[in-house]
Amino acid sequence: MVTGKTKCLGILGWPVEHSFSPQMQNAAFKSAGLDYTYVPLAVHPEQLSKAVNGLKALSFVGANVTIPHKVTIMSYLDELDQSAKMVGAVNTIVIRDNKAYGHNTDACGFIQSLLKRGVTLSGKHAVILGAGGAARAVIWGLIEQGIASVSIGVRNVEKAQDLMNVFTPFANISAYQWPSTKFDSIISNCDILINSTPLGMYPNVQAEPQVDWPNLTRPIAVCDLIYTPTKTNFLLHAEQQGHLIINGMGMLVEQGAAAFTLWTGVQAPTEVMYAELARKKV
Ligand code: NAP
């Protein structure tokens, strides 16, 4: 029951009605016996700075941030953590003493989803398909784990230049034309292959990133950031070749779990959050 003591949280997005976070976070608060409530907050892009002030004025304890606000909101916050600065986006805000602190939990959420499946990253060679916002979070997470190299496949290498400028000082990172023979040979020797393009996402479930699967030299971990459908054609074909497959559900739940902990100081009941996601209809 919501009372005068209930702590308020929400998700800022435009549109926001499709967000799964209210369902997932409210189930987690209930399970943990915490007096918090979490609501969708539709914020037009032109109202974003007012919305941040509004959260403070209304004594919200924090929020999540989704499309299209993850980058623009940064200039309205009081402080950013290192992850938010490196990824160049904020997905979680903590409000304390009338100050708004920006965090990015997508990076640690992705990493946590891999660690939970037994994938180790230190000294490994990763390949990422696509160089958008999600790729930046993935790359920062991999760097923090001590990845040996990151190779990015893009259809337009120039578009990866910003990302390269940010991460080159921190990692052995290269961008390649994809598809190309050179990039095929990089894929064939990697330890972990990650799809961060929307290829194969509902409703275009027949699409998939082209990979020459028989060319891979050994079983690897293959990840798709997509979670609708839970098994994309990309993951299906990887599984048929004997690779470990990991979909985007883990990243979605674990970024939410990390935000939950930032707000409450309590470990999130991730099994409850996974169960909520499993109940979700596309
Ligand atoms: P984004 O910023 O739009 O980036 C998409 C990237 O994919 C760009 O590099 C784009 O290249 C590339 N791409 C798109 N269509 C392509 C095609 N047909 N062939 C080759 N490359 C293509 O999107 P994002 O925010 O990074 O999200 C990417 C995916 O991750 C989406 O499916 C999203 O749902 C998923 N995601 C999942 C989670 C999670 O929690 N599991 C979180 C965030 C995102 P161009 O620049 O050339 O267009």
mmCIF file of C-alpha atoms and ligand atoms in Angstrom:
data_model
loop_
_atom_site.group_PDB
_atom_site.id
_atom_site.type_symbol
_atom_site.label_atom_id
_atom_site.label_comp_id
_atom_site.label_asym_id
_atom_site.label_seq_id
_atom_site.Cartn_x
_atom_site.Cartn_y
_atom_site.Cartn_z
ATOM 1 C CA MET A 1 0.000 0.000 0.000
ATOM 2 C CA VAL A 2 1.265 3.489 -0.864
ATOM 3 C CA THR A 3 1.288 5.800 2.183
ATOM 4 C CA GLY A 4 2.800 9.166 3.090
ATOM 5 C CA LYS A 5 6.008 7.361 4.014
ATOM 6 C CA THR A 6 6.408 5.535 0.713
ATOM 7 C CA LYS A 7 9.553 6.491 -1.201
ATOM 8 C CA CYS A 8 8.888 7.396 -4.833
ATOM 9 C CA LEU A 9 10.821 6.392 -7.957
ATOM 10 C CA GLY A 10 9.993 6.422 -11.643
ATOM 11 C CA ILE A 11 11.251 6.058 -15.175
ATOM 12 C CA LEU A 12 11.604 9.088 -17.440
ATOM 13 C CA GLY A 13 10.996 8.305 -21.109
ATOM 14 C CA TRP A 14 9.069 9.435 -24.216
ATOM 15 C CA PRO A 15 7.123 7.294 -24.848
ATOM 16 C CA VAL A 16 7.326 5.241 -21.682
ATOM 17 C CA GLU A 17 4.208 3.088 -21.624
ATOM 18 C CA HIS A 18 6.040 0.032 -22.994
ATOM 19 C CA SER A 19 8.672 0.071 -20.244
ATOM 20 C CA PHE A 20 8.975 -3.122 -18.276
ATOM 21 C CA SER A 21 10.778 -1.420 -15.355
ATOM 22 C CA PRO A 22 7.704 -0.433 -13.253
ATOM 23 C CA GLN A 23 6.503 -4.048 -13.200
ATOM 24 C CA MET A 24 9.969 -5.423 -12.451
ATOM 25 C CA GLN A 25 10.953 -2.880 -9.782
ATOM 26 C CA ASN A 26 7.597 -2.902 -7.959
ATOM 27 C CA ALA A 27 7.725 -6.712 -7.770
ATOM 28 C CA ALA A 28 11.256 -6.475 -6.377
ATOM 29 C CA PHE A 29 10.322 -3.860 -3.721
ATOM 30 C CA LYS A 30 7.351 -5.956 -2.638
ATOM 31 C CA SER A 31 9.437 -9.111 -2.398
ATOM 32 C CA ALA A 32 12.161 -7.315 -0.406
ATOM 33 C CA GLY A 33 9.555 -5.776 1.951
ATOM 34 C CA LEU A 34 10.674 -2.237 1.047
ATOM 35 C CA ASP A 35 8.254 0.708 1.113
ATOM 36 C CA TYR A 36 9.024 2.101 -2.362
ATOM 37 C CA THR A 37 6.835 2.667 -5.406
ATOM 38 C CA TYR A 38 7.909 3.084 -9.032
ATOM 39 C CA VAL A 39 5.862 4.764 -11.759
ATOM 40 C CA PRO A 40 6.201 5.457 -15.505
ATOM 41 C CA LEU A 41 6.838 9.186 -16.115
ATOM 42 C CA ALA A 42 6.179 10.358 -19.687
ATOM 43 C CA VAL A 43 8.429 13.388 -20.212
ATOM 44 C CA HIS A 44 8.493 15.307 -23.483
ATOM 45 C CA PRO A 45 12.108 16.072 -24.502
ATOM 46 C CA GLU A 46 11.501 19.825 -24.135
ATOM 47 C CA GLN A 47 10.402 19.321 -20.512
ATOM 48 C CA LEU A 48 13.379 17.270 -19.383
ATOM 49 C CA SER A 49 15.144 19.878 -17.231
ATOM 50 C CA LYS A 50 11.835 20.734 -15.536
ATOM 51 C CA ALA A 51 11.270 17.018 -14.934
ATOM 52 C CA VAL A 52 14.626 16.685 -13.124
ATOM 53 C CA ASN A 53 13.772 19.699 -10.957
ATOM 54 C CA GLY A 54 10.335 18.196 -10.445
ATOM 55 C CA LEU A 55 11.799 14.942 -9.145
ATOM 56 C CA LYS A 56 13.778 16.954 -6.597
ATOM 57 C CA ALA A 57 10.803 19.158 -5.697
ATOM 58 C CA LEU A 58 8.591 16.109 -5.186
ATOM 59 C CA SER A 59 11.194 14.399 -2.968
ATOM 60 C CA PHE A 60 11.646 11.430 -5.302
ATOM 61 C CA VAL A 61 14.605 9.318 -4.201
ATOM 62 C CA GLY A 62 15.659 8.574 -7.774
ATOM 63 C CA ALA A 63 14.660 7.430 -11.226
ATOM 64 C CA ASN A 64 15.583 5.438 -14.274
ATOM 65 C CA VAL A 65 16.056 7.140 -17.615
ATOM 66 C CA THR A 66 15.233 5.634 -20.992
ATOM 67 C CA ILE A 67 15.003 6.599 -24.671
ATOM 68 C CA PRO A 68 15.285 9.411 -25.764
ATOM 69 C CA HIS A 69 16.673 11.062 -22.611
ATOM 70 C CA LYS A 70 19.736 8.966 -21.657
ATOM 71 C CA VAL A 71 22.269 11.388 -23.165
ATOM 72 C CA THR A 72 20.539 14.777 -22.913
ATOM 73 C CA ILE A 73 19.706 14.342 -19.228
ATOM 74 C CA MET A 74 23.400 14.400 -18.328
ATOM 75 C CA SER A 75 23.581 18.183 -18.544
ATOM 76 C CA TYR A 76 20.751 18.577 -16.013
ATOM 77 C CA LEU A 77 22.345 16.453 -13.287
ATOM 78 C CA ASP A 78 24.611 17.632 -10.460
ATOM 79 C CA GLU A 79 27.210 14.838 -10.654
ATOM 80 C CA LEU A 80 28.016 11.869 -12.895
ATOM 81 C CA ASP A 81 29.801 8.690 -11.877
ATOM 82 C CA GLN A 82 32.656 7.296 -13.964
ATOM 83 C CA SER A 83 30.468 4.762 -15.720
ATOM 84 C CA ALA A 84 28.022 7.466 -16.877
ATOM 85 C CA LYS A 85 30.911 9.605 -18.109
ATOM 86 C CA MET A 86 32.566 6.745 -20.005
ATOM 87 C CA VAL A 87 29.362 5.391 -21.542
ATOM 88 C CA GLY A 88 28.173 8.926 -22.277
ATOM 89 C CA ALA A 89 24.696 8.174 -20.988
ATOM 90 C CA VAL A 90 22.730 7.958 -17.739
ATOM 91 C CA ASN A 91 20.117 5.301 -17.052
ATOM 92 C CA THR A 92 19.838 5.735 -13.261
ATOM 93 C CA ILE A 93 19.520 8.822 -11.060
ATOM 94 C CA VAL A 94 19.886 8.907 -7.294
ATOM 95 C CA ILE A 95 18.554 12.009 -5.527
ATOM 96 C CA ARG A 96 20.065 12.881 -2.194
ATOM 97 C CA ASP A 97 20.055 16.227 -0.326
ATOM 98 C CA ASN A 98 18.389 17.867 -3.334
ATOM 99 C CA LYS A 99 21.207 16.793 -5.653
ATOM 100 C CA ALA A 100 20.777 14.477 -8.649
ATOM 101 C CA TYR A 101 23.570 11.926 -9.193
ATOM 102 C CA GLY A 102 23.768 10.220 -12.584
ATOM 103 C CA HIS A 103 24.861 6.600 -12.993
ATOM 104 C CA ASN A 104 24.995 4.064 -15.806
ATOM 105 C CA THR A 105 24.116 0.534 -14.703
ATOM 106 C CA ASP A 106 23.872 -0.924 -18.247
ATOM 107 C CA ALA A 107 27.609 -1.646 -18.256
ATOM 108 C CA CYS A 108 27.683 -3.543 -14.956
ATOM 109 C CA GLY A 109 24.310 -5.138 -15.796
ATOM 110 C CA PHE A 110 25.707 -6.643 -18.979
ATOM 111 C CA ILE A 111 28.831 -7.882 -17.192
ATOM 112 C CA GLN A 112 26.828 -9.372 -14.336
ATOM 113 C CA SER A 113 24.682 -11.279 -16.837
ATOM 114 C CA LEU A 114 27.844 -12.878 -18.245
ATOM 115 C CA LEU A 115 29.481 -13.618 -14.904
ATOM 116 C CA LYS A 116 26.304 -15.370 -13.755
ATOM 117 C CA ARG A 117 26.681 -17.736 -16.728
ATOM 118 C CA GLY A 118 30.295 -18.490 -15.818
ATOM 119 C CA VAL A 119 31.898 -16.343 -18.542
ATOM 120 C CA THR A 120 35.231 -14.832 -17.500
ATOM 121 C CA LEU A 121 36.517 -11.787 -19.338
ATOM 122 C CA SER A 122 39.998 -10.895 -18.158
ATOM 123 C CA GLY A 123 42.535 -11.430 -20.959
ATOM 124 C CA LYS A 124 39.857 -12.448 -23.474
ATOM 125 C CA HIS A 125 39.190 -11.196 -27.004
ATOM 126 C CA ALA A 126 35.732 -9.738 -27.590
ATOM 127 C CA VAL A 127 33.940 -8.898 -30.824
ATOM 128 C CA ILE A 128 30.951 -6.553 -30.892
ATOM 129 C CA LEU A 129 28.582 -6.123 -33.812
ATOM 130 C CA GLY A 130 27.298 -2.527 -33.917
ATOM 131 C CA ALA A 131 28.564 0.665 -32.295
ATOM 132 C CA GLY A 132 25.478 2.399 -30.872
ATOM 133 C CA GLY A 133 24.552 3.381 -27.322
ATOM 134 C CA ALA A 134 24.309 -0.175 -25.988
ATOM 135 C CA ALA A 135 27.725 -1.042 -27.465
ATOM 136 C CA ARG A 136 29.314 1.791 -25.478
ATOM 137 C CA ALA A 137 27.966 0.361 -22.219
ATOM 138 C CA VAL A 138 29.126 -3.135 -23.177
ATOM 139 C CA ILE A 139 32.608 -1.912 -24.090
ATOM 140 C CA TRP A 140 33.064 0.002 -20.834
ATOM 141 C CA GLY A 141 31.933 -3.037 -18.870
ATOM 142 C CA LEU A 142 34.419 -5.246 -20.741
ATOM 143 C CA ILE A 143 37.255 -2.769 -20.154
ATOM 144 C CA GLU A 144 36.530 -2.674 -16.420
ATOM 145 C CA GLN A 145 36.835 -6.473 -16.411
ATOM 146 C CA GLY A 146 40.294 -6.392 -18.011
ATOM 147 C CA ILE A 147 39.381 -7.548 -21.523
ATOM 148 C CA ALA A 148 42.486 -8.019 -23.725
ATOM 149 C CA SER A 149 40.960 -6.627 -26.928
ATOM 150 C CA VAL A 150 37.680 -5.349 -28.322
ATOM 151 C CA SER A 151 36.982 -5.497 -32.069
ATOM 152 C CA ILE A 152 33.923 -3.675 -33.342
ATOM 153 C CA GLY A 153 32.169 -4.541 -36.605
ATOM 154 C CA VAL A 154 30.266 -1.693 -38.238
ATOM 155 C CA ARG A 155 28.738 -1.077 -41.621
ATOM 156 C CA ASN A 156 30.138 2.456 -41.576
ATOM 157 C CA VAL A 157 33.513 2.692 -39.791
ATOM 158 C CA GLU A 158 33.359 6.508 -39.604
ATOM 159 C CA LYS A 159 30.337 6.235 -37.333
ATOM 160 C CA ALA A 160 32.441 4.340 -34.769
ATOM 161 C CA GLN A 161 35.038 7.128 -34.556
ATOM 162 C CA ASP A 162 33.524 8.907 -31.512
ATOM 163 C CA LEU A 163 33.398 5.641 -29.629
ATOM 164 C CA MET A 164 36.990 4.856 -30.625
ATOM 165 C CA ASN A 165 38.149 8.269 -29.408
ATOM 166 C CA VAL A 166 36.585 7.664 -25.993
ATOM 167 C CA PHE A 167 37.883 4.155 -25.399
ATOM 168 C CA THR A 168 41.248 3.987 -27.158
ATOM 169 C CA PRO A 169 43.134 5.407 -24.127
ATOM 170 C CA PHE A 170 41.718 2.608 -21.960
ATOM 171 C CA ALA A 171 41.823 -0.496 -24.161
ATOM 172 C CA ASN A 172 43.126 -2.315 -27.190
ATOM 173 C CA ILE A 173 40.151 -1.432 -29.363
ATOM 174 C CA SER A 174 39.693 -1.458 -33.163
ATOM 175 C CA ALA A 175 36.823 -0.858 -35.574
ATOM 176 C CA TYR A 176 36.399 -2.895 -38.785
ATOM 177 C CA GLN A 177 34.193 -2.806 -41.802
ATOM 178 C CA TRP A 178 31.516 -5.476 -41.349
ATOM 179 C CA PRO A 179 31.016 -7.604 -43.356
ATOM 180 C CA SER A 180 34.590 -8.046 -44.631
ATOM 181 C CA THR A 181 37.100 -10.881 -44.943
ATOM 182 C CA LYS A 182 39.360 -9.222 -42.362
ATOM 183 C CA PHE A 183 36.547 -8.992 -39.818
ATOM 184 C CA ASP A 184 35.524 -12.620 -40.508
ATOM 185 C CA SER A 185 39.004 -13.716 -39.475
ATOM 186 C CA ILE A 186 38.793 -11.607 -36.276
ATOM 187 C CA ILE A 187 35.472 -13.265 -35.421
ATOM 188 C CA SER A 188 36.881 -16.712 -36.068
ATOM 189 C CA ASN A 189 39.455 -16.266 -33.268
ATOM 190 C CA CYS A 190 37.426 -14.429 -30.626
ATOM 191 C CA ASP A 191 36.340 -15.683 -27.188
ATOM 192 C CA ILE A 192 33.110 -13.741 -26.944
ATOM 193 C CA LEU A 193 30.830 -12.454 -29.718
ATOM 194 C CA ILE A 194 28.153 -9.854 -28.932
ATOM 195 C CA ASN A 195 25.315 -8.607 -31.118
ATOM 196 C CA SER A 196 24.470 -5.015 -30.200
ATOM 197 C CA THR A 197 22.541 -4.300 -33.406
ATOM 198 C CA PRO A 198 18.734 -4.547 -33.462
ATOM 199 C CA LEU A 199 18.929 -7.261 -36.175
ATOM 200 C CA GLY A 200 16.485 -10.015 -35.205
ATOM 201 C CA MET A 201 14.479 -7.989 -32.696
ATOM 202 C CA TYR A 202 10.693 -8.374 -32.665
ATOM 203 C CA PRO A 203 8.855 -7.927 -35.012
ATOM 204 C CA ASN A 204 11.734 -8.447 -37.526
ATOM 205 C CA VAL A 205 12.613 -11.825 -36.072
ATOM 206 C CA GLN A 206 13.814 -13.319 -39.375
ATOM 207 C CA ALA A 207 16.726 -10.857 -39.614
ATOM 208 C CA GLU A 208 20.092 -11.794 -38.128
ATOM 209 C CA PRO A 209 23.701 -10.595 -38.205
ATOM 210 C CA GLN A 210 25.627 -12.653 -40.749
ATOM 211 C CA VAL A 211 28.346 -14.787 -39.157
ATOM 212 C CA ASP A 212 30.274 -17.597 -40.838
ATOM 213 C CA TRP A 213 29.677 -20.008 -37.940
ATOM 214 C CA PRO A 214 31.697 -23.008 -39.238
ATOM 215 C CA ASN A 215 34.701 -20.661 -39.456
ATOM 216 C CA LEU A 216 34.891 -20.239 -35.655
ATOM 217 C CA THR A 217 37.852 -22.166 -34.271
ATOM 218 C CA ARG A 218 36.390 -23.197 -30.882
ATOM 219 C CA PRO A 219 33.264 -22.973 -28.688
ATOM 220 C CA ILE A 220 32.811 -19.415 -27.438
ATOM 221 C CA ALA A 221 30.233 -17.291 -25.585
ATOM 222 C CA VAL A 222 27.724 -15.679 -27.960
ATOM 223 C CA CYS A 223 25.542 -12.861 -26.580
ATOM 224 C CA ASP A 224 22.603 -11.012 -28.050
ATOM 225 C CA LEU A 225 21.452 -7.838 -26.282
ATOM 226 C CA ILE A 226 17.986 -8.479 -27.712
ATOM 227 C CA TYR A 227 15.484 -10.137 -25.342
ATOM 228 C CA THR A 228 12.392 -10.192 -27.591
ATOM 229 C CA PRO A 229 12.445 -12.901 -28.836
ATOM 230 C CA THR A 230 14.355 -14.674 -26.067
ATOM 231 C CA LYS A 231 16.192 -16.765 -28.675
ATOM 232 C CA THR A 232 16.983 -14.810 -31.837
ATOM 233 C CA ASN A 233 18.042 -16.578 -35.014
ATOM 234 C CA PHE A 234 21.568 -15.379 -34.206
ATOM 235 C CA LEU A 235 21.495 -17.241 -30.862
ATOM 236 C CA LEU A 236 19.730 -20.233 -32.375
ATOM 237 C CA HIS A 237 22.448 -20.692 -34.984
ATOM 238 C CA ALA A 238 25.189 -20.162 -32.388
ATOM 239 C CA GLU A 239 23.609 -22.812 -30.174
ATOM 240 C CA GLN A 240 23.390 -25.257 -33.081
ATOM 241 C CA GLN A 241 27.166 -24.838 -33.496
ATOM 242 C CA GLY A 242 27.753 -25.706 -29.828
ATOM 243 C CA HIS A 243 28.393 -22.206 -28.446
ATOM 244 C CA LEU A 244 27.206 -20.922 -25.062
ATOM 245 C CA ILE A 245 24.352 -18.486 -25.728
ATOM 246 C CA ILE A 246 23.251 -15.543 -23.550
ATOM 247 C CA ASN A 247 20.321 -13.276 -24.433
ATOM 248 C CA GLY A 248 19.564 -9.693 -23.315
ATOM 249 C CA MET A 249 17.223 -10.641 -20.459
ATOM 250 C CA GLY A 250 20.126 -10.860 -18.043
ATOM 251 C CA MET A 251 21.368 -7.371 -18.937
ATOM 252 C CA LEU A 252 17.869 -5.936 -18.542
ATOM 253 C CA VAL A 253 17.346 -7.512 -15.120
ATOM 254 C CA GLU A 254 20.855 -6.871 -13.822
ATOM 255 C CA GLN A 255 20.893 -3.174 -14.804
ATOM 256 C CA GLY A 256 17.641 -2.870 -12.862
ATOM 257 C CA ALA A 257 19.094 -4.790 -9.943
ATOM 258 C CA ALA A 258 22.111 -2.472 -9.800
ATOM 259 C CA ALA A 259 19.789 0.562 -9.825
ATOM 260 C CA PHE A 260 17.688 -1.038 -7.047
ATOM 261 C CA THR A 261 20.812 -1.334 -4.904
ATOM 262 C CA LEU A 262 21.871 2.264 -5.603
ATOM 263 C CA TRP A 263 18.458 3.504 -4.393
ATOM 264 C CA THR A 264 17.937 1.202 -1.430
ATOM 265 C CA GLY A 265 21.383 0.010 -0.323
ATOM 266 C CA VAL A 266 19.936 -3.511 -0.403
ATOM 267 C CA GLN A 267 20.774 -6.385 -2.756
ATOM 268 C CA ALA A 268 18.004 -6.856 -5.307
ATOM 269 C CA PRO A 269 15.933 -10.072 -5.427
ATOM 270 C CA THR A 270 16.971 -10.842 -8.991
ATOM 271 C CA GLU A 271 15.096 -14.149 -9.098
ATOM 272 C CA VAL A 272 11.838 -12.190 -8.614
ATOM 273 C CA MET A 273 12.865 -9.761 -11.358
ATOM 274 C CA TYR A 274 13.668 -12.605 -13.786
ATOM 275 C CA ALA A 275 10.301 -14.215 -12.978
ATOM 276 C CA GLU A 276 8.470 -10.939 -13.751
ATOM 277 C CA LEU A 277 10.295 -10.643 -17.066
ATOM 278 C CA ALA A 278 9.404 -14.233 -17.947
ATOM 279 C CA ARG A 279 5.712 -13.348 -17.414
ATOM 280 C CA LYS A 280 5.950 -10.357 -19.743
ATOM 281 C CA LYS A 281 4.156 -10.582 -23.062
ATOM 282 C CA VAL A 282 5.816 -9.060 -26.178
HETATM 283 P P1 NAP B 1 21.511 2.130 -31.539
HETATM 284 O O1 NAP B 1 22.146 3.178 -30.704
HETATM 285 O O2 NAP B 1 20.481 2.512 -32.556
HETATM 286 O O3 NAP B 1 22.721 1.330 -32.279
HETATM 287 C C1 NAP B 1 22.459 0.266 -33.158
HETATM 288 C C2 NAP B 1 23.751 -0.163 -33.851
HETATM 289 O O4 NAP B 1 23.420 -1.236 -34.716
HETATM 290 C C3 NAP B 1 24.378 0.925 -34.717
HETATM 291 O O5 NAP B 1 25.775 0.764 -34.723
HETATM 292 C C4 NAP B 1 23.802 0.603 -36.100
HETATM 293 O O6 NAP B 1 24.616 1.024 -37.179
HETATM 294 C C5 NAP B 1 23.785 -0.908 -36.047
HETATM 295 N N1 NAP B 1 22.829 -1.448 -37.002
HETATM 296 C C6 NAP B 1 21.501 -1.209 -37.050
HETATM 297 N N2 NAP B 1 20.945 -1.901 -38.058
HETATM 298 C C7 NAP B 1 21.953 -2.559 -38.683
HETATM 299 C C8 NAP B 1 22.036 -3.426 -39.819
HETATM 300 N N3 NAP B 1 20.936 -3.733 -40.522
HETATM 301 N N4 NAP B 1 23.237 -3.928 -40.169
HETATM 302 C C9 NAP B 1 24.348 -3.608 -39.473
HETATM 303 N N5 NAP B 1 24.338 -2.789 -38.384
HETATM 304 C C10 NAP B 1 23.159 -2.279 -38.008
HETATM 305 O O7 NAP B 1 20.792 1.040 -30.634
HETATM 306 P P2 NAP B 1 21.240 0.598 -29.143
HETATM 307 O O8 NAP B 1 20.563 1.459 -28.143
HETATM 308 O O9 NAP B 1 22.702 0.468 -29.132
HETATM 309 O O10 NAP B 1 20.529 -0.846 -29.040
HETATM 310 C C11 NAP B 1 20.989 -1.927 -29.794
HETATM 311 C C12 NAP B 1 20.247 -3.206 -29.403
HETATM 312 O O11 NAP B 1 20.502 -3.504 -28.046
HETATM 313 C C13 NAP B 1 18.729 -3.111 -29.542
HETATM 314 O O12 NAP B 1 18.249 -4.345 -30.012
HETATM 315 C C14 NAP B 1 18.260 -2.886 -28.120
HETATM 316 O O13 NAP B 1 16.960 -3.380 -27.896
HETATM 317 C C15 NAP B 1 19.286 -3.713 -27.353
HETATM 318 N N6 NAP B 1 19.450 -3.276 -25.968
HETATM 319 C C16 NAP B 1 19.244 -4.188 -24.983
HETATM 320 C C17 NAP B 1 19.417 -3.819 -23.676
HETATM 321 C C18 NAP B 1 19.171 -4.833 -22.583
HETATM 322 O O14 NAP B 1 19.031 -4.441 -21.420
HETATM 323 N N7 NAP B 1 19.150 -6.112 -22.909
HETATM 324 C C19 NAP B 1 19.813 -2.519 -23.349
HETATM 325 C C20 NAP B 1 20.055 -1.617 -24.389
HETATM 326 C C21 NAP B 1 19.855 -1.997 -25.707
HETATM 327 P P3 NAP B 1 24.354 2.408 -37.942
HETATM 328 O O15 NAP B 1 24.890 3.479 -37.045
HETATM 329 O O16 NAP B 1 25.113 2.252 -39.216
HETATM 330 O O17 NAP B 1 22.874 2.524 -38.140
#
